Structure formats: C-alpha cells, structure tokens
PDB file of C-alpha atoms in Angstrom:
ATOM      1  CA  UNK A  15     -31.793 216.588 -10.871  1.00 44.00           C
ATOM      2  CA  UNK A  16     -30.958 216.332 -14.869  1.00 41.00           C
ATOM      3  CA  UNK A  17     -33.945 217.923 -16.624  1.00 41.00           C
ATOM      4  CA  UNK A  18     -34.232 214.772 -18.513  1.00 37.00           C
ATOM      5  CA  UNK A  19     -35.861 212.876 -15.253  1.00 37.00           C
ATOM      6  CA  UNK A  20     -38.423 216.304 -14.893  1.00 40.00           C
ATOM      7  CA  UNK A  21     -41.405 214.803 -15.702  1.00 40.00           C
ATOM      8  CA  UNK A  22     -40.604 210.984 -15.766  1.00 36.00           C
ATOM      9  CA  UNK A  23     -42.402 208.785 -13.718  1.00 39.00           C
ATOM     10  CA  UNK A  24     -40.830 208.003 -10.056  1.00 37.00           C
ATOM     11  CA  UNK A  25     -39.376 204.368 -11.445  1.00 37.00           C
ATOM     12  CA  UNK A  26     -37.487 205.549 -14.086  1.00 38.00           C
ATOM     13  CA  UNK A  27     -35.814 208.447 -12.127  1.00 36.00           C
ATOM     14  CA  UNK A  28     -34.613 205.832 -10.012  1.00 33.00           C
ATOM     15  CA  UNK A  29     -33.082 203.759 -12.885  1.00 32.00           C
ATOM     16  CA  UNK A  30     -31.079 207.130 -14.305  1.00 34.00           C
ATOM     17  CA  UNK A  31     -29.766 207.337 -11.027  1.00 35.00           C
ATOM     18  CA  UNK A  32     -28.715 204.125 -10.687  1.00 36.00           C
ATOM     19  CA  UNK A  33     -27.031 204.299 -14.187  1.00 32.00           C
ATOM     20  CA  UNK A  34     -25.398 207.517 -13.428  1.00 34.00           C
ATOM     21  CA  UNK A  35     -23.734 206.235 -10.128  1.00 33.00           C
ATOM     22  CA  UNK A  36     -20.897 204.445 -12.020  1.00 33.00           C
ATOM     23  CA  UNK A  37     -20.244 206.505 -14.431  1.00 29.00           C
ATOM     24  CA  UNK A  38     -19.647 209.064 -11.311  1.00 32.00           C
ATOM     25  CA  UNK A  39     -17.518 206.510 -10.028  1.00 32.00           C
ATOM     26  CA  UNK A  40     -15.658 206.198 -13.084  1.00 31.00           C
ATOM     27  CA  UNK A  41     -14.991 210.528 -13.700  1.00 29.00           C
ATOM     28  CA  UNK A  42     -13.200 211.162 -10.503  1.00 30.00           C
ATOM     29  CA  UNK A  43     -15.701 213.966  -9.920  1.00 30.00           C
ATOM     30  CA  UNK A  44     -14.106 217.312 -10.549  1.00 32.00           C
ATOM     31  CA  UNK A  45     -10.404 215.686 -11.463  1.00 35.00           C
ATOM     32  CA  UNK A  46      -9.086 215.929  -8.299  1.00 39.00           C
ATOM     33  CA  UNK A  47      -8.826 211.700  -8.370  1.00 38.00           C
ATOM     34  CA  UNK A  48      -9.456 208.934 -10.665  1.00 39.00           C
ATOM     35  CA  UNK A  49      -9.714 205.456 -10.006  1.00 38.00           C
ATOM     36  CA  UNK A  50      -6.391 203.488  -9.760  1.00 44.00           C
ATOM     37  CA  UNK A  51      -5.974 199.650 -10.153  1.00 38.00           C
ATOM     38  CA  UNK A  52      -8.851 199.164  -7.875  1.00 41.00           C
ATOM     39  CA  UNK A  53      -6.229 199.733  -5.201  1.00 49.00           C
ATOM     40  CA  UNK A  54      -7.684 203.710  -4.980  1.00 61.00           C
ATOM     41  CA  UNK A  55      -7.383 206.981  -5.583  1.00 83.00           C
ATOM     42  CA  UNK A  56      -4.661 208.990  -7.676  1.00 90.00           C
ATOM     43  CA  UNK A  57      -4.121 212.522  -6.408  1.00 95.00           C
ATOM     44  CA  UNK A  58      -3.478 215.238  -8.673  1.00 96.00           C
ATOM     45  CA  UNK A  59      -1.682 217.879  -7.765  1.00 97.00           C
ATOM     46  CA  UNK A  60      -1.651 221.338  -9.444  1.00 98.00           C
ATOM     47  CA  UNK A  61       1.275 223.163  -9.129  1.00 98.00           C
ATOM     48  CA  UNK A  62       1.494 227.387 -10.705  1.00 98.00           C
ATOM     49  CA  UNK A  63       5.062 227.542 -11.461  1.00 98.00           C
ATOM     50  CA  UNK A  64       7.131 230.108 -13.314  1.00 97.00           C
ATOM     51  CA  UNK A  65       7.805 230.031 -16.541  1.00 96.00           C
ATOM     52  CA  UNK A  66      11.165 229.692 -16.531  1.00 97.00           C
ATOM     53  CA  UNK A  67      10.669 226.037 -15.036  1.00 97.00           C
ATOM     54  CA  UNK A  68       8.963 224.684 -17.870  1.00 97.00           C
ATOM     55  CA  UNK A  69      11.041 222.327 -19.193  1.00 96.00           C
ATOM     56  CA  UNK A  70      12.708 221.311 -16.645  1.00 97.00           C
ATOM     57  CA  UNK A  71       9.627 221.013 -14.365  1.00 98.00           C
ATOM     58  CA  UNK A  72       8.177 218.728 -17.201  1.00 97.00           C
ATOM     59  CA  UNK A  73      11.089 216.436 -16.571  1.00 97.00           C
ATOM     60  CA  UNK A  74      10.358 216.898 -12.802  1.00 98.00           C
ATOM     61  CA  UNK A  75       7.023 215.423 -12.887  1.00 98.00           C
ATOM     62  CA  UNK A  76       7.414 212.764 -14.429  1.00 97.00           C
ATOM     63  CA  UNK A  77      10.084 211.835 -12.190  1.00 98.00           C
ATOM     64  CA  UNK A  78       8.144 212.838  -9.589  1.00 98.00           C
ATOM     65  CA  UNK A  79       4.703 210.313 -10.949  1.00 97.00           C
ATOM     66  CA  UNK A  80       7.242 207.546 -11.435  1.00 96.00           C
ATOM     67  CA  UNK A  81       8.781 207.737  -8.106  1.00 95.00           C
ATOM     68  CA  UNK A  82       5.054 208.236  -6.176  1.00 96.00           C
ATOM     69  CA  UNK A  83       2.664 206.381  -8.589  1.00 93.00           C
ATOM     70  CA  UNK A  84      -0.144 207.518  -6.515  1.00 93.00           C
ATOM     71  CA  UNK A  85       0.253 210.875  -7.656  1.00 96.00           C
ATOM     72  CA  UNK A  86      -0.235 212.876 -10.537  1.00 97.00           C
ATOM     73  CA  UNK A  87       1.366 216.369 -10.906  1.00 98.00           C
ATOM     74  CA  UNK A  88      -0.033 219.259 -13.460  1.00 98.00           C
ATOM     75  CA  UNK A  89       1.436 222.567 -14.021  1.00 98.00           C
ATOM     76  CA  UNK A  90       0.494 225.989 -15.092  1.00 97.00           C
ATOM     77  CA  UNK A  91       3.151 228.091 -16.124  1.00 97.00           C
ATOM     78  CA  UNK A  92       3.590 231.664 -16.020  1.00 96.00           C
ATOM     79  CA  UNK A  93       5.145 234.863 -14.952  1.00 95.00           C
ATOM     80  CA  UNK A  94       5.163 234.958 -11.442  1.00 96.00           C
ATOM     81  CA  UNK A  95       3.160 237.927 -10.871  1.00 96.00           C
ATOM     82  CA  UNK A  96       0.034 236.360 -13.153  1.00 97.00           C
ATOM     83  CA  UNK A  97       0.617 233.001 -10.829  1.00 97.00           C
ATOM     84  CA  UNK A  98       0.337 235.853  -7.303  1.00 97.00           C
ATOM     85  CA  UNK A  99      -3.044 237.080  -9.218  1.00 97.00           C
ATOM     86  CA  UNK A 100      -4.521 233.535  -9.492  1.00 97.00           C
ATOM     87  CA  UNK A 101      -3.813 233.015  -5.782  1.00 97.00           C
ATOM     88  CA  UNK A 102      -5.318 236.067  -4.702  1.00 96.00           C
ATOM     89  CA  UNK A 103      -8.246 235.539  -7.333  1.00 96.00           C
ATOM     90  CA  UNK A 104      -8.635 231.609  -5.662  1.00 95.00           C
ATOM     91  CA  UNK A 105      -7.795 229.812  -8.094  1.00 94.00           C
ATOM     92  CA  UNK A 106      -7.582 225.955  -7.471  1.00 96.00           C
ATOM     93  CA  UNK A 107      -3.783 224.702  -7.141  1.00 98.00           C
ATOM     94  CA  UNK A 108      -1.787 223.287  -4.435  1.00 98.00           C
ATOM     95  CA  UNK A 109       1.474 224.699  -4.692  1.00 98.00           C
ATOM     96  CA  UNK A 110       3.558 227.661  -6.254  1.00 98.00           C
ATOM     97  CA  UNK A 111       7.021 228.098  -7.294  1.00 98.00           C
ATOM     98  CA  UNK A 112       8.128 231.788  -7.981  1.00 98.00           C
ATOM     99  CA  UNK A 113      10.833 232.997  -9.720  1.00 97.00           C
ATOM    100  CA  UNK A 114      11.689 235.642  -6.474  1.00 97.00           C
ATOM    101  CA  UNK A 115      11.332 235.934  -3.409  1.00 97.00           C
ATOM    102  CA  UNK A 116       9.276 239.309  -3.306  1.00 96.00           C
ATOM    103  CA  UNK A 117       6.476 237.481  -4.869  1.00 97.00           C
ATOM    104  CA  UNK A 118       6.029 234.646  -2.762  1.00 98.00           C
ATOM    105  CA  UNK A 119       6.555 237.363   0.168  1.00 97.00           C
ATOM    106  CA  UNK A 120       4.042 239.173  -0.938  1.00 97.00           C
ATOM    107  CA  UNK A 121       1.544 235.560  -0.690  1.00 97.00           C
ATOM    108  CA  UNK A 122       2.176 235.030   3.139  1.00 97.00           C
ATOM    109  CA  UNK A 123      -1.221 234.555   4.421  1.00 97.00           C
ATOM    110  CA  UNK A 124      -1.869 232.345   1.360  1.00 97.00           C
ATOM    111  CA  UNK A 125       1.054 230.067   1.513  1.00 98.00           C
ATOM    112  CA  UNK A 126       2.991 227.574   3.681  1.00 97.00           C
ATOM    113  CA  UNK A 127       6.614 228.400   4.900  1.00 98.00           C
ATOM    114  CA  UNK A 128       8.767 228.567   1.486  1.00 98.00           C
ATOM    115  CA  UNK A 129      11.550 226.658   0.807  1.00 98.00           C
ATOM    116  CA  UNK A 130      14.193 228.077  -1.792  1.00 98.00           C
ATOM    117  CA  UNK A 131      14.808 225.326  -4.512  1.00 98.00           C
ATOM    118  CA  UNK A 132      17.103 226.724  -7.078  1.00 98.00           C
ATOM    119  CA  UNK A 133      18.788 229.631  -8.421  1.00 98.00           C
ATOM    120  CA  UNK A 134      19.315 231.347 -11.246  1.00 98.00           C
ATOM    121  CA  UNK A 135      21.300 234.359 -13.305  1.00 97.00           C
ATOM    122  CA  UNK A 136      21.188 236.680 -16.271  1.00 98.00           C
ATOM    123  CA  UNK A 137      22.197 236.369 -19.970  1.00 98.00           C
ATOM    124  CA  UNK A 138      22.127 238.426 -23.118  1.00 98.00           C
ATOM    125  CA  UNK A 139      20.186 236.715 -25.549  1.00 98.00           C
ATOM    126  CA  UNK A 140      20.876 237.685 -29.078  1.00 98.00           C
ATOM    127  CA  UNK A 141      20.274 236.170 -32.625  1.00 96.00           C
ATOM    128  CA  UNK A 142      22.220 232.771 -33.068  1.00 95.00           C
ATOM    129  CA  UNK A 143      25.643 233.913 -34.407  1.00 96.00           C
ATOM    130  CA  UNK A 144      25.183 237.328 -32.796  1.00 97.00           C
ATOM    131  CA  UNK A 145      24.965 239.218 -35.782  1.00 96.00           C
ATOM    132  CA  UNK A 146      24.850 242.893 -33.970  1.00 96.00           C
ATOM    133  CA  UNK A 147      28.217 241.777 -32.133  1.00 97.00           C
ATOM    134  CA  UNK A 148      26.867 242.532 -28.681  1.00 97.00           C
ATOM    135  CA  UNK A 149      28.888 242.023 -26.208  1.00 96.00           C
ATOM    136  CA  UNK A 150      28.041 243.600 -22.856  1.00 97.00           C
ATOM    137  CA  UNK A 151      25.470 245.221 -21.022  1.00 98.00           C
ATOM    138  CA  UNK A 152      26.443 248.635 -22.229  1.00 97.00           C
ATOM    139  CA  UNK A 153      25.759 247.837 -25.957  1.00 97.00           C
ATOM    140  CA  UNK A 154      21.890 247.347 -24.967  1.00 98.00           C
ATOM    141  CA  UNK A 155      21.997 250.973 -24.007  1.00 97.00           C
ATOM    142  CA  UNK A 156      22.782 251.821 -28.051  1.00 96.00           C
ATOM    143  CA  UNK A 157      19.649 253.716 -30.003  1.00 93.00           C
ATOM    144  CA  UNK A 158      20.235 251.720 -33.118  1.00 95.00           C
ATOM    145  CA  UNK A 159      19.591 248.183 -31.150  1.00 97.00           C
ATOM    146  CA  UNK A 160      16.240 246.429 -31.041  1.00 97.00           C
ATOM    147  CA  UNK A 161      16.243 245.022 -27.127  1.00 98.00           C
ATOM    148  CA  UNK A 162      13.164 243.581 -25.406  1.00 98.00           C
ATOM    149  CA  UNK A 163      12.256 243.061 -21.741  1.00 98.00           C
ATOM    150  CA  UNK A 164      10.298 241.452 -19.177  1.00 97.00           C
ATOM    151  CA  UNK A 165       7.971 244.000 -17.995  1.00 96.00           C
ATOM    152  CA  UNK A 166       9.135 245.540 -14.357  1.00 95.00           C
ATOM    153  CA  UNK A 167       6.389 243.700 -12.532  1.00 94.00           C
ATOM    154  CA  UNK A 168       7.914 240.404 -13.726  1.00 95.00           C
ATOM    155  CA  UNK A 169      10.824 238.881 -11.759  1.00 97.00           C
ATOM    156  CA  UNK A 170      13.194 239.031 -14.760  1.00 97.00           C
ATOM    157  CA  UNK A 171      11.933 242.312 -15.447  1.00 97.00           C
ATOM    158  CA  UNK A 172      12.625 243.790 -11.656  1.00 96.00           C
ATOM    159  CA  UNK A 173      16.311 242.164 -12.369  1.00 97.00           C
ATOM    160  CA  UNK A 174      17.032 243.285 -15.793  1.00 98.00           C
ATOM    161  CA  UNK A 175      16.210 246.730 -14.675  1.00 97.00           C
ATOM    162  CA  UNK A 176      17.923 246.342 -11.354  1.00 96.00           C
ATOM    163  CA  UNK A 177      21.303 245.547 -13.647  1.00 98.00           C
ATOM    164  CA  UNK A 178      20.835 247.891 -15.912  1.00 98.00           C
ATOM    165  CA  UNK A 179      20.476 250.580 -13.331  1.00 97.00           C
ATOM    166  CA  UNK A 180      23.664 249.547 -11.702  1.00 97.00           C
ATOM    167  CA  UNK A 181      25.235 250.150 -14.531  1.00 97.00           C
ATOM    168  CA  UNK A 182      23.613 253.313 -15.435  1.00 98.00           C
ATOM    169  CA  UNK A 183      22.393 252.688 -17.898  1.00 97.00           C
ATOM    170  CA  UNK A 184      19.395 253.743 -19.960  1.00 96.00           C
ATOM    171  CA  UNK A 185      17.681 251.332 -22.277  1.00 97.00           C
ATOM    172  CA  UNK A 186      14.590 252.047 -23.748  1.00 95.00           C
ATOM    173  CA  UNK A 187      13.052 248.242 -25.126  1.00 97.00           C
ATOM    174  CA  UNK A 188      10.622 248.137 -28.371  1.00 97.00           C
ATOM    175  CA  UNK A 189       8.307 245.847 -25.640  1.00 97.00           C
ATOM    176  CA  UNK A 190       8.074 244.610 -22.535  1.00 97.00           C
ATOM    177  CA  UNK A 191       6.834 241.003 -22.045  1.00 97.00           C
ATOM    178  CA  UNK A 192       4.801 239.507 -19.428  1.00 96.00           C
ATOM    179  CA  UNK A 193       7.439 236.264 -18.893  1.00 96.00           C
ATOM    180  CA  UNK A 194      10.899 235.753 -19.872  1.00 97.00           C
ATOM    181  CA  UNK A 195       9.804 232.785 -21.903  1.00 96.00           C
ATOM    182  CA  UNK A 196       8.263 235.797 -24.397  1.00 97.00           C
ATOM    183  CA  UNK A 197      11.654 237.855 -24.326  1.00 98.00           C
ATOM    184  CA  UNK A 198      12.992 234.881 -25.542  1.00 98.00           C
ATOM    185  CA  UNK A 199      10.608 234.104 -28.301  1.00 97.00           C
ATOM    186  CA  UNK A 200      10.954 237.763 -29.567  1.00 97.00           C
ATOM    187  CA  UNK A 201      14.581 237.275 -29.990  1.00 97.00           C
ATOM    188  CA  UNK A 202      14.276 233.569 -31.789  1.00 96.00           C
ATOM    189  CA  UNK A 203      11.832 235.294 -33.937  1.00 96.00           C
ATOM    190  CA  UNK A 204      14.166 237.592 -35.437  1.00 95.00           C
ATOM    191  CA  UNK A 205      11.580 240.400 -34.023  1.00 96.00           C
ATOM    192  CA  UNK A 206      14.299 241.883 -31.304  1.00 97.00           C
ATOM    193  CA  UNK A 207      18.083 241.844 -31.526  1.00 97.00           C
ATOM    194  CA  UNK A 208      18.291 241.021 -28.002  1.00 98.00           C
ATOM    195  CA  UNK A 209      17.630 240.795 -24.575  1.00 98.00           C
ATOM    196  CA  UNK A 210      17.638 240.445 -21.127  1.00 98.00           C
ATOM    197  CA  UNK A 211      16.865 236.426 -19.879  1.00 98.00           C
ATOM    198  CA  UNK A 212      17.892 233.824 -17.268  1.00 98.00           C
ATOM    199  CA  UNK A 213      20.672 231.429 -18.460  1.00 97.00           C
ATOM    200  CA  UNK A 214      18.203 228.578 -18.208  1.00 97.00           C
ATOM    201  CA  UNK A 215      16.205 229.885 -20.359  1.00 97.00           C
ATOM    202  CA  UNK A 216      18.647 230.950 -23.134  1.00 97.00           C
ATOM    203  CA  UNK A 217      19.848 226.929 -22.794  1.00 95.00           C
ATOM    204  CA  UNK A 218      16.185 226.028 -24.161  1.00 94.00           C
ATOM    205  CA  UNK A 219      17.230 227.247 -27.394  1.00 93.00           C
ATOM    206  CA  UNK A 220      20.653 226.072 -28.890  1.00 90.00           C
ATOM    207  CA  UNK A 221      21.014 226.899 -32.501  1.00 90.00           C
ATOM    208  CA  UNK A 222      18.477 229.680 -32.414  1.00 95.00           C
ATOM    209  CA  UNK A 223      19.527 232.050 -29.623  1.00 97.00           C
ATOM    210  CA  UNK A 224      23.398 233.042 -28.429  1.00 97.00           C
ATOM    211  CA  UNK A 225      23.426 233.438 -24.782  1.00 97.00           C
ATOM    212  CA  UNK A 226      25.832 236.436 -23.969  1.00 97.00           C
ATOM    213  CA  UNK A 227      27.299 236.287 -20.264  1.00 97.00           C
ATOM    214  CA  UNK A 228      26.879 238.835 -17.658  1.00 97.00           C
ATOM    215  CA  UNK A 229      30.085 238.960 -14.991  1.00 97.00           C
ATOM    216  CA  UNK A 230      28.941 237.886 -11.713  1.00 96.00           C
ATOM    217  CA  UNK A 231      30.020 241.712 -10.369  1.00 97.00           C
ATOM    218  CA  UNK A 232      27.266 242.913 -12.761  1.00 97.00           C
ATOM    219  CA  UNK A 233      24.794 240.418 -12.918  1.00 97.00           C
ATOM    220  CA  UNK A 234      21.500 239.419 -10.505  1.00 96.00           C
ATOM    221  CA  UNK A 235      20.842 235.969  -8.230  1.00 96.00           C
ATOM    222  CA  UNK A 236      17.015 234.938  -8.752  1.00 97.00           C
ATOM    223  CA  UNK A 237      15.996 232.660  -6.114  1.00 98.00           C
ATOM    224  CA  UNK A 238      12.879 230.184  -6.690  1.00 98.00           C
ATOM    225  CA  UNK A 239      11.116 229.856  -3.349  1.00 98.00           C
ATOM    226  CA  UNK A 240       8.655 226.877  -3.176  1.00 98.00           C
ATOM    227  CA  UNK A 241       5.582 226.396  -0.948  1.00 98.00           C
ATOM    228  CA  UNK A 242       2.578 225.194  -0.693  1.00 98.00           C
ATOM    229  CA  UNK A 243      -1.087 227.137  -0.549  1.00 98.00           C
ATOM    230  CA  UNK A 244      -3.029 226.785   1.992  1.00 97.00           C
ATOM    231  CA  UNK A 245      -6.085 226.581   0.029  1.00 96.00           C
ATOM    232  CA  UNK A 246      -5.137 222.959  -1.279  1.00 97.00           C
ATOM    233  CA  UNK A 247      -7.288 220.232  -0.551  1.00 95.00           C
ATOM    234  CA  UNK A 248      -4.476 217.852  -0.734  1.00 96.00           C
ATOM    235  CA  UNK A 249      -2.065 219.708   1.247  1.00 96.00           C
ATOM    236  CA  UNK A 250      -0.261 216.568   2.635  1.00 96.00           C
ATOM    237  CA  UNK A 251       0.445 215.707  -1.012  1.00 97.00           C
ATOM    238  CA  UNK A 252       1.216 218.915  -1.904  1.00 98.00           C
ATOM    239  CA  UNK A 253       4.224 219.017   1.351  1.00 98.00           C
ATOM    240  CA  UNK A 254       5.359 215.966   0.149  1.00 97.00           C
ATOM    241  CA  UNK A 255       6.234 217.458  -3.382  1.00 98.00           C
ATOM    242  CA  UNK A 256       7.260 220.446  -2.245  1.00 98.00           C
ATOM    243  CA  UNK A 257       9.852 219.015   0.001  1.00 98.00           C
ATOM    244  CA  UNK A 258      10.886 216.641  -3.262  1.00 98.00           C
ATOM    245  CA  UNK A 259      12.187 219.576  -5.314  1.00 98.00           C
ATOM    246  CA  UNK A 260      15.072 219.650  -2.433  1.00 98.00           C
ATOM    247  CA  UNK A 261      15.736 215.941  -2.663  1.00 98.00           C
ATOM    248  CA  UNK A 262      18.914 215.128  -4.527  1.00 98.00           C
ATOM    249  CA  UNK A 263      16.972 213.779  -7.340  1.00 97.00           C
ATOM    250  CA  UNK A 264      14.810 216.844  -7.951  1.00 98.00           C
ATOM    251  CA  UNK A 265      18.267 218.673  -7.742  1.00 98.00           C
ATOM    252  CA  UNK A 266      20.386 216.758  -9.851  1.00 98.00           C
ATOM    253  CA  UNK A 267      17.259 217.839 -12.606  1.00 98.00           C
ATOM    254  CA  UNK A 268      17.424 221.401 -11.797  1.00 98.00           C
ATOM    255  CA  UNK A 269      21.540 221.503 -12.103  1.00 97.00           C
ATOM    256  CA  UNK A 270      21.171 219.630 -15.492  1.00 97.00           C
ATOM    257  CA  UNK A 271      18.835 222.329 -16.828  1.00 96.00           C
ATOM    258  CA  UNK A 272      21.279 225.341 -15.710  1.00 96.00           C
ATOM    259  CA  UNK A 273      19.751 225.897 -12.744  1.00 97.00           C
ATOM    260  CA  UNK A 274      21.989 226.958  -9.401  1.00 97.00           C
ATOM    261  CA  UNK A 275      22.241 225.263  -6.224  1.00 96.00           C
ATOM    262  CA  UNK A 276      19.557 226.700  -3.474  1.00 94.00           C
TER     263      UNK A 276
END
C-alpha cells in the first residue's frame, strides 16, 4: 500500500484505490502491453540483437509493426558476447540474433532451435579516400599503421583474427573494441587508419569510411542465427517474429543492407 494511505481513514484508502485502478489500466503495467483501440493489448517484443543489425533491424521493425499492428518490437544492440551475458544474467527479452553461431551455441538451454537469417563477410575499413593506400590484408601487418579490432571474444574479433592467422600474419591493433560498430567509429574518427569490419557495416558510412575487399579465398562467412529465449513471456509472439526474418520481406531488407543470403 502507497505510504500516502498509512494512516488515512478506511474511506479514503478506498477512494485512492479506486483512482489508481485506471491509471493502472492506462500504464500497461511493466510495458509489456498498452492499451490498443479498445480492441486490446499490444505486445512488445524485445529482441538483443547484434550490433551489426542496427540499421537494418530498425528498418525491420517497422516493417515488422506495420505488417502485425498488434505488435511492437524493441531492440538492444550489442556485441554478441555482452547480448550471451544478459541471457545468462536473466535479463528480460524474447529473442536474440547473434552475429555467429558459437554464441548462440553456447545459449542452448536458454534458447529455442535457431534459425540462420543472414550472412555476412569482411572488409578493410580505412579513411575515406584511403589515404595510407592499403590495399590488402598484409599491409595491416605494417608497424607504421594504426589498425583497430574487435576484441577476440567478439564475433568480428574471432574472424578478423581467424583471417589474419591464415594469412600469417601478425598485427598488433592500438585497441580492441567490444563491437564492430566501435572499430568502425575509430576509423571515421580519424583515431585508427584502419580496420577489420563486416561489409554491412562499412556500407553505413559512405563518404566517411572506404571499404577495402577481402578475396573470398581469404576472407570469413559470419552467419546470424536467430531464436527465441525461452524465458519470454510472449514466446508465441516472439516465434512468430523470429520466423519473419526468413520471410521474403524480412530478406529482401537484409539483401538491401549488404547482408548475404542464409
């Protein structure tokens, strides 16, 4: 009871209550709904996605709301390991999207069955006009070159290394980041001369980044598995979107972005 009715007669605790019950009605309690029309309830989803779907996840949504008006979808982006700690750690959300596989493996007993929506490859981001002339992997390897990385717990981190070891090649970064949106920013900033990040990501920022290609012999295949947690308490809501990032809509979004077919 608010401490506001401590010490109130009997009749007026009963009038705060009955002046509080619509105003409960009108919140939608912790979020989860909110009146719709009169018709209802609107879900809301969360969904921890990586962070190399935020713009095109964006897009997503509100394709997604449009196309099931009953529905409204939030997301949390980050690297893919901090969205595995939040699981673990119980945070609220009803679905993830990785940026690999290992990471949604590694969520089993948390998760639904998975469902690969996307994939996606490497590029050398540099300064827009790529002033140090880089041109291949090998050049990151040179002393006199400022590169950043994804830390080697992040998916683009595991890759760039994985790449660079194929390669043998040694490459010692002035930081490591904890997403690849980060690497990025580093390199649009002027405060790295390049580095390692997926092609989608590079395509977020024409006129401030060049996007160097990696051949296909060289270069790494991140997969995006989807799935939903088992913790959700929408879970039928949270299938249903799931299985939408495979539709041909959801797809045709993904290819526009620079994203690969599943």
């Amino acid at each position: 009871m608010s401490p506001f009715v401590s010490g109130r007669r009997a009749a007026s605790a009963l009038v705060t209550a009955a002046l509080l019950v619509p105003l409960a009605a009108c919140s939608g309690g912790s979020g989860d709904s909110a009146k719709k029309d009169g018709s209802g309830t609107t879900t809301k989803l969360t969904v921890l996605a990586a962070a190399s779907l935020t713009d095109v996840f964006k897009k997503a949504g509100a394709a997604y709301e449009k196309e099931h008006p009953g529905t409204k979808v939030a997301f949390s982006f980050a690297g893919s390991q901090e969205l595995a700690a939040q699981v673990k750690q119980g945070a609220p959300a009803d679905a993830l999207v990785t940026a690999d596989t290992k990471t949604m493996d590694g969520l089993k007993a948390d998760t639904g069955t998975p469902t690969v929506i996307a994939k996606n490859r490497l590029v050398i981001a540099t300064g827009k006009g790529n002033p140090k002339k880089v041109g291949a992997l090998k050049d990151l390897a040179n002393s006199k070159l400022k590169v950043v990385l994804a830390a080697p717990e992040v998916p683009v981190g595991r890759y760039s290394e994985k790449v660079l070891d194929a390669q043998k090649l040694t490459v010692k970064p002035v930081s490591q980041e904890p997403n690849v949106r980060a690497v990025l920013s580093k390199v649009e900033l002027g405060e790295a001369d390049a580095g390692i990040v997926y092609k989608t990501d590079a395509a977020t920022a024409p006129g401030k980044v060049d996007a160097i290609d990696i051949p296909d012999a060289q270069n790494a295949v991140a997969s995006y598995p989807a799935a939903t947690l088992k913790s959700s308490q929408h879970s039928a809501a949270a299938a249903a979107f799931v299985a939408w990032l495979s539709t041909p809509e959801a797809q045709k979004l993904l290819q526009a972005a620079g994203f690969q077919k599943p």
